[in-house]
Tab-separated table of C-alpha atoms in Angstrom:
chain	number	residue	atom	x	y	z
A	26	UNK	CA	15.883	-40.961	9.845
A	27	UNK	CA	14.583	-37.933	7.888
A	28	UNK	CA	12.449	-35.648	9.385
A	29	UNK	CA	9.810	-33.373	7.719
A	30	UNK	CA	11.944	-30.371	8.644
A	31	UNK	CA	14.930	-31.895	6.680
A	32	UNK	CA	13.099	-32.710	3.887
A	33	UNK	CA	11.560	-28.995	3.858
A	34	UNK	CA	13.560	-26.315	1.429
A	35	UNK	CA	15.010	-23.606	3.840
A	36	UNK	CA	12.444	-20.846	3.622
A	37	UNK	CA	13.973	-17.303	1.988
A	38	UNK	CA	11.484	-15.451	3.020
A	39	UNK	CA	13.594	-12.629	5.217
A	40	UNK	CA	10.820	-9.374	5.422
A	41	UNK	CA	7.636	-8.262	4.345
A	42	UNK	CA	6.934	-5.125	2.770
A	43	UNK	CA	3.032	-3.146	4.008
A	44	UNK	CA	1.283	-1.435	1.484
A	45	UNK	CA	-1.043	1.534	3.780
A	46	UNK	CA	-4.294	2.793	1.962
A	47	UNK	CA	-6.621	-0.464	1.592
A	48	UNK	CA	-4.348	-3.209	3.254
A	49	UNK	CA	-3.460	-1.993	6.580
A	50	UNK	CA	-5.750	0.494	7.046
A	51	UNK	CA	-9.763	0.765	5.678
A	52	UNK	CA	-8.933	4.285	4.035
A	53	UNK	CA	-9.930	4.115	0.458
A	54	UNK	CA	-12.893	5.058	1.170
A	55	UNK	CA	-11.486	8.406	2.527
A	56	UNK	CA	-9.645	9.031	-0.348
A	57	UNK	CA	-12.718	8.168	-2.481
A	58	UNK	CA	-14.406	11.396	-0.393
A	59	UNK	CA	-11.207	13.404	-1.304
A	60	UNK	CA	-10.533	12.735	-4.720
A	61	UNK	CA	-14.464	13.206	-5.676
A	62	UNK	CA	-14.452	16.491	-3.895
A	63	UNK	CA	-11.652	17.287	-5.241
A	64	UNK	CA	-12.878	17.174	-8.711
A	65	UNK	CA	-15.968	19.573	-8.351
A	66	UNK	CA	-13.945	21.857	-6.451
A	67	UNK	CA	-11.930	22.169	-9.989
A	68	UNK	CA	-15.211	22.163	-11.786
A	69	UNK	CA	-17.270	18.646	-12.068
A	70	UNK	CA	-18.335	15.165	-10.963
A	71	UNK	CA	-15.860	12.359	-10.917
A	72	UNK	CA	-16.624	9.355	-13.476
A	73	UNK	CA	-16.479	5.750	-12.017
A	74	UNK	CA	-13.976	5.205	-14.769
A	75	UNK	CA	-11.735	8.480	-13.457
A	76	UNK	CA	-11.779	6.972	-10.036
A	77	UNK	CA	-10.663	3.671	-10.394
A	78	UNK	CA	-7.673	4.804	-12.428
A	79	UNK	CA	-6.785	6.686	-9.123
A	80	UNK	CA	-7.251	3.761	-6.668
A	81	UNK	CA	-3.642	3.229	-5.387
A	82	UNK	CA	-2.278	5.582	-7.909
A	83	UNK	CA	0.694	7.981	-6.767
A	84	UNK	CA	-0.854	11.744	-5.888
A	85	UNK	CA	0.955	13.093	-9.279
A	86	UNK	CA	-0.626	10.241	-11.462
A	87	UNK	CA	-4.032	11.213	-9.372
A	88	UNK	CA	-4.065	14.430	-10.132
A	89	UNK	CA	-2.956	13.740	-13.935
A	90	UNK	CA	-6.404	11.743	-13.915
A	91	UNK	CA	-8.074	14.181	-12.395
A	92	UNK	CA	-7.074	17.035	-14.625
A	93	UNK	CA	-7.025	15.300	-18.020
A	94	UNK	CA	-10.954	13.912	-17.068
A	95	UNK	CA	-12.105	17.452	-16.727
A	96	UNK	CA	-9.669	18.824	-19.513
A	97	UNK	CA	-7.436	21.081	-17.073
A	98	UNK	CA	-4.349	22.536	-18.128
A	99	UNK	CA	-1.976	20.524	-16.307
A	100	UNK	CA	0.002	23.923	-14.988
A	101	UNK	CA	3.018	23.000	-11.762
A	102	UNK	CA	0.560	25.623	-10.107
A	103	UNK	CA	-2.498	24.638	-10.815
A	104	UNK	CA	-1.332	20.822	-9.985
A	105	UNK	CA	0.220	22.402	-6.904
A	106	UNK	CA	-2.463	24.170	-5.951
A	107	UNK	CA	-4.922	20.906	-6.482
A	108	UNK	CA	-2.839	18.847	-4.321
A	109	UNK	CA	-2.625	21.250	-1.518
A	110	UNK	CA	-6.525	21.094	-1.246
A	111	UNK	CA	-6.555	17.631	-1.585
A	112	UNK	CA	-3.864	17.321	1.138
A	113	UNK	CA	-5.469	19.610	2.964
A	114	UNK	CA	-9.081	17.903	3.156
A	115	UNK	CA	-7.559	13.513	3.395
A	116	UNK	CA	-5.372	15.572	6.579
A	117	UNK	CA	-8.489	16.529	8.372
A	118	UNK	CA	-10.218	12.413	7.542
A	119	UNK	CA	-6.497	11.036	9.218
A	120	UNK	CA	-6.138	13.313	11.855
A	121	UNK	CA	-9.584	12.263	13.027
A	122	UNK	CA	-9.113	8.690	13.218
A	123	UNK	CA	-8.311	5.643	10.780
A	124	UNK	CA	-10.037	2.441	10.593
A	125	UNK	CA	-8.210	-0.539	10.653
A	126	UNK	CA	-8.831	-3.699	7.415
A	127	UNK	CA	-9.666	-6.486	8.733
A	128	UNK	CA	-6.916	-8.905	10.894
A	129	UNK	CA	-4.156	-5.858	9.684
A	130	UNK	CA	-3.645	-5.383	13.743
A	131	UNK	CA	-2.754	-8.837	14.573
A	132	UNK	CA	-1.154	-9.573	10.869
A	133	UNK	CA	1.506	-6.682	11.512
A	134	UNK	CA	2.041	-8.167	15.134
A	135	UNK	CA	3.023	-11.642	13.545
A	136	UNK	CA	5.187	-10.504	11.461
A	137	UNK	CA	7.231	-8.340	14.117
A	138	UNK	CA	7.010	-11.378	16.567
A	139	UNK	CA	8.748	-13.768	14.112
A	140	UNK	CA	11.523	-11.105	13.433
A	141	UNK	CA	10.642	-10.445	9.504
A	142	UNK	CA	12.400	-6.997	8.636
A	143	UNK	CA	9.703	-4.829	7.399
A	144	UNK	CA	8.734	-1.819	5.485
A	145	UNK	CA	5.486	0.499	4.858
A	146	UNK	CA	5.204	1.114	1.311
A	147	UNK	CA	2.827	3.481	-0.191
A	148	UNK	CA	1.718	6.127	-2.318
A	149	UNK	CA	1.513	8.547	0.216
A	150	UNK	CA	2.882	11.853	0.971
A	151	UNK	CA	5.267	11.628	4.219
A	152	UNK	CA	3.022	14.319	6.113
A	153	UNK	CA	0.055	12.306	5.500
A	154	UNK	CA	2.066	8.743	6.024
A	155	UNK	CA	3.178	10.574	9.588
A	156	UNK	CA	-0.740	10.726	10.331
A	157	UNK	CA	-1.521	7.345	9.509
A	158	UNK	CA	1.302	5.726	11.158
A	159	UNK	CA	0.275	7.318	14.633
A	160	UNK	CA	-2.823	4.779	14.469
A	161	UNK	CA	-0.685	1.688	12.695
A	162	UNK	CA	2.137	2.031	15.574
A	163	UNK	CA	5.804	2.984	14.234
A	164	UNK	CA	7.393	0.174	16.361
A	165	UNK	CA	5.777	-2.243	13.210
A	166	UNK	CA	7.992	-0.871	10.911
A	167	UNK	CA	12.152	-0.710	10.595
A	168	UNK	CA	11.384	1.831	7.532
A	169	UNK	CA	8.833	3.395	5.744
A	170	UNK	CA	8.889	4.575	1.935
A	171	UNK	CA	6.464	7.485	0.983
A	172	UNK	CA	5.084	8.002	-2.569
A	173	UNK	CA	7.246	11.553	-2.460
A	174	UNK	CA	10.441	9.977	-1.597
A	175	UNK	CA	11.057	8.083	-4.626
A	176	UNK	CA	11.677	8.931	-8.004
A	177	UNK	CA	8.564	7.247	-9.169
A	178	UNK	CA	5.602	5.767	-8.028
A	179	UNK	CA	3.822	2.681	-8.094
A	180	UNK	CA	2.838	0.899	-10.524
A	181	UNK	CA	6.632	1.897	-10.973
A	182	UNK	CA	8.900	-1.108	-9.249
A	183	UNK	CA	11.141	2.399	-7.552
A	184	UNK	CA	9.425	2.111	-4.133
A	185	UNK	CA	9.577	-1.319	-3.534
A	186	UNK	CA	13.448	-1.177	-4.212
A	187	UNK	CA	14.307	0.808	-2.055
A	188	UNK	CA	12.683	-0.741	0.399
A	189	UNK	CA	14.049	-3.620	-0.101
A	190	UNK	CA	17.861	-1.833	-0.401
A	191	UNK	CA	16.660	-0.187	3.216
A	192	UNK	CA	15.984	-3.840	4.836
A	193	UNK	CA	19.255	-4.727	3.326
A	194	UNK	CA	17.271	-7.755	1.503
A	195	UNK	CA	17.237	-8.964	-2.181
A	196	UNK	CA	13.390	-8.018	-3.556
A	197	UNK	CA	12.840	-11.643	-3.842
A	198	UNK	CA	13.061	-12.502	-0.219
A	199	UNK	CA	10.656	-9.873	0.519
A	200	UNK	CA	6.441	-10.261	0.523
A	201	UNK	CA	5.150	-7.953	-0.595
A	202	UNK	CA	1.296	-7.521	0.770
A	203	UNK	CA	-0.769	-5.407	-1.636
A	204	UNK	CA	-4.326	-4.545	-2.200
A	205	UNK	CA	-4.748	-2.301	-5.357
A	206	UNK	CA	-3.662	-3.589	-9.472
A	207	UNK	CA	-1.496	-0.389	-9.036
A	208	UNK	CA	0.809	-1.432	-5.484
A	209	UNK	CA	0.424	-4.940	-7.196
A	210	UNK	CA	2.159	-4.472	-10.462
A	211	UNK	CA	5.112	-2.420	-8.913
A	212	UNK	CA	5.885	-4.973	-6.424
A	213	UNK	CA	6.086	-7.536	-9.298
A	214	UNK	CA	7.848	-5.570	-11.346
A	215	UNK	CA	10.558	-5.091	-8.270
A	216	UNK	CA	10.861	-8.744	-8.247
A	217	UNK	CA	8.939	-9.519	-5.087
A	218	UNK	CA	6.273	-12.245	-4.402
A	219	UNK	CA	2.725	-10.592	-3.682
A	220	UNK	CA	0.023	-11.233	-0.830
A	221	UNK	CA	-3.490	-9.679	-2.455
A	222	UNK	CA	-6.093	-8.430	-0.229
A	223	UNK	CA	-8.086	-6.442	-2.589
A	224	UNK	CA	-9.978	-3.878	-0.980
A	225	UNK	CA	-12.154	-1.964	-3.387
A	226	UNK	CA	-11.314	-3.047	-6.554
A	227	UNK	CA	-10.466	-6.207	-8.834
A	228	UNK	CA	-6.835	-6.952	-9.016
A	229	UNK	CA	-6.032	-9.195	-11.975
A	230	UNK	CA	-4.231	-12.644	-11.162
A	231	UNK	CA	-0.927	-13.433	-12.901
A	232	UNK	CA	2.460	-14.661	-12.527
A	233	UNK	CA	3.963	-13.693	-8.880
A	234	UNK	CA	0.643	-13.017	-6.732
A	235	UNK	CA	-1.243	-15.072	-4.268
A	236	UNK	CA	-4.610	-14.340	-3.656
A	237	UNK	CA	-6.232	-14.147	0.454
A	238	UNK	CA	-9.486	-12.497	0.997
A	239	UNK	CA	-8.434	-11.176	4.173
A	240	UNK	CA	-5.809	-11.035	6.616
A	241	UNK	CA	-7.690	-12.479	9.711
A	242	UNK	CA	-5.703	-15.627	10.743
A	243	UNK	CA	-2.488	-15.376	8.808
A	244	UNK	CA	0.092	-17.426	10.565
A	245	UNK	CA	3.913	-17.403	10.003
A	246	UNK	CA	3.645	-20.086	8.201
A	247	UNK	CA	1.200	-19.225	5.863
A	248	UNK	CA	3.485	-16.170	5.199
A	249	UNK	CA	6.146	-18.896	4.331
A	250	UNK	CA	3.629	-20.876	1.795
A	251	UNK	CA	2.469	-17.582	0.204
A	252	UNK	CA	6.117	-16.952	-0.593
A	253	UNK	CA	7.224	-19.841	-1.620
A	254	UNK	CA	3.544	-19.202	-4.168
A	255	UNK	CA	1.193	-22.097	-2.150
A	256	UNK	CA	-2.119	-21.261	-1.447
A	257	UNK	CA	-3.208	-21.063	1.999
């Protein structure tokens, strides 16, 4: 007799790769703060349509925005400078305290429980990573890849590779969990399967993405499904 289990494919599902700002933690909303003070400290108001070309953006492409929307020379010092404040002001919001997204807690616990290699993938500086992983708990992670670690960042495919070369694990046995168009295109373009939470903005469906409106109640085997590209 066959059983169900027999008949099932062999998952390949072998880790799961954490974006930070907007799916683990609720911090876009910080960075919102920082970005738009950011701009009238270098002379004006932020457009809606300068901000969302931020959201999830690397802090070199940010700043880029920033400086071509208020028609900056884009000097290394003055870009130096700008990110220094910016650090400066986002350090004082994680130091204080970061509030978790929705089900992120108990999501990261499943995953560690069922022995998933993992990764935290973002955008992010290390020193402000460093602050953010004192409230998302270090033991979740077997590595972490920081937006100035990397030769690129997302929507470049460079740090989900070498997360995936850390783990030790082909891209497309990874999942990728996302929340921004940005984290969501480079971890297509690295060849991994995608879990989309959006957070604050739209991300556009296409080929390799699964869309969950939260991550309250995601089971192992749902992470299985969403890999193998079933809806759960």
């Amino acid at each position: 007799m066959v059983t169900a289990v027999e008949r099932a494919p062999a998952s390949t599902l072998r880790a799961v790769l954490w974006d930070m700002d907007g799916t683990l933690l609720e911090s876009e909303d910080l960075w919102d703060i920082g970005v738009r003070d950011l701009s009238l400290h270098l002379g004006g108001p932020m457009s809606e349509e300068t901000r969302l070309a931020t959201i999830g953006a690397s802090s070199a492409d940010a700043l880029a925005t920033v400086f071509a929307a208020l028609g900056l020379e884009q000097t290394p010092a003055a870009l130096g400078d700008a990110k220094r404040w910016l650090y400066t002001r986002m350090g004082e919001f994680f130091t204080a305290g970061l509030p978790w997204r929705p089900g992120a807690l108990d999501a990261l616990r499943t995953v560690r429980a069922a022995g998933f290699g993992t990764a935290l993938v973002t955008n992010t500086d290390r020193e402000l990573a460093e602050c953010a992983l004192d409230t998302l708990g270090r033991e979740y992670f077997d590595h972490s890849v920081c937006g100035d670690e990397v030769p690129a960042g997302k929507p470049d495919p460079a740090p989900y590779l070498r997360a995936a070369e850390l783990l030790g694990v082909a891209p497309e046995h990874c999942l990728a969990v996302e929340d921004s168009p940005t984290g969501t295109a480079a971890a297509v373009a690295a060849g991994c399967p995608v879990l989309v939470i959006p957070s604050i903005t739209d991300v556009p469906a296409g080929p390799g993405r699964i869309f969950r409106t939260t991550l309250e109640g995601l089971t192992v085997d749902d992470l299985h499904a969403l890999h193998a590209g079933t809806v759960v």
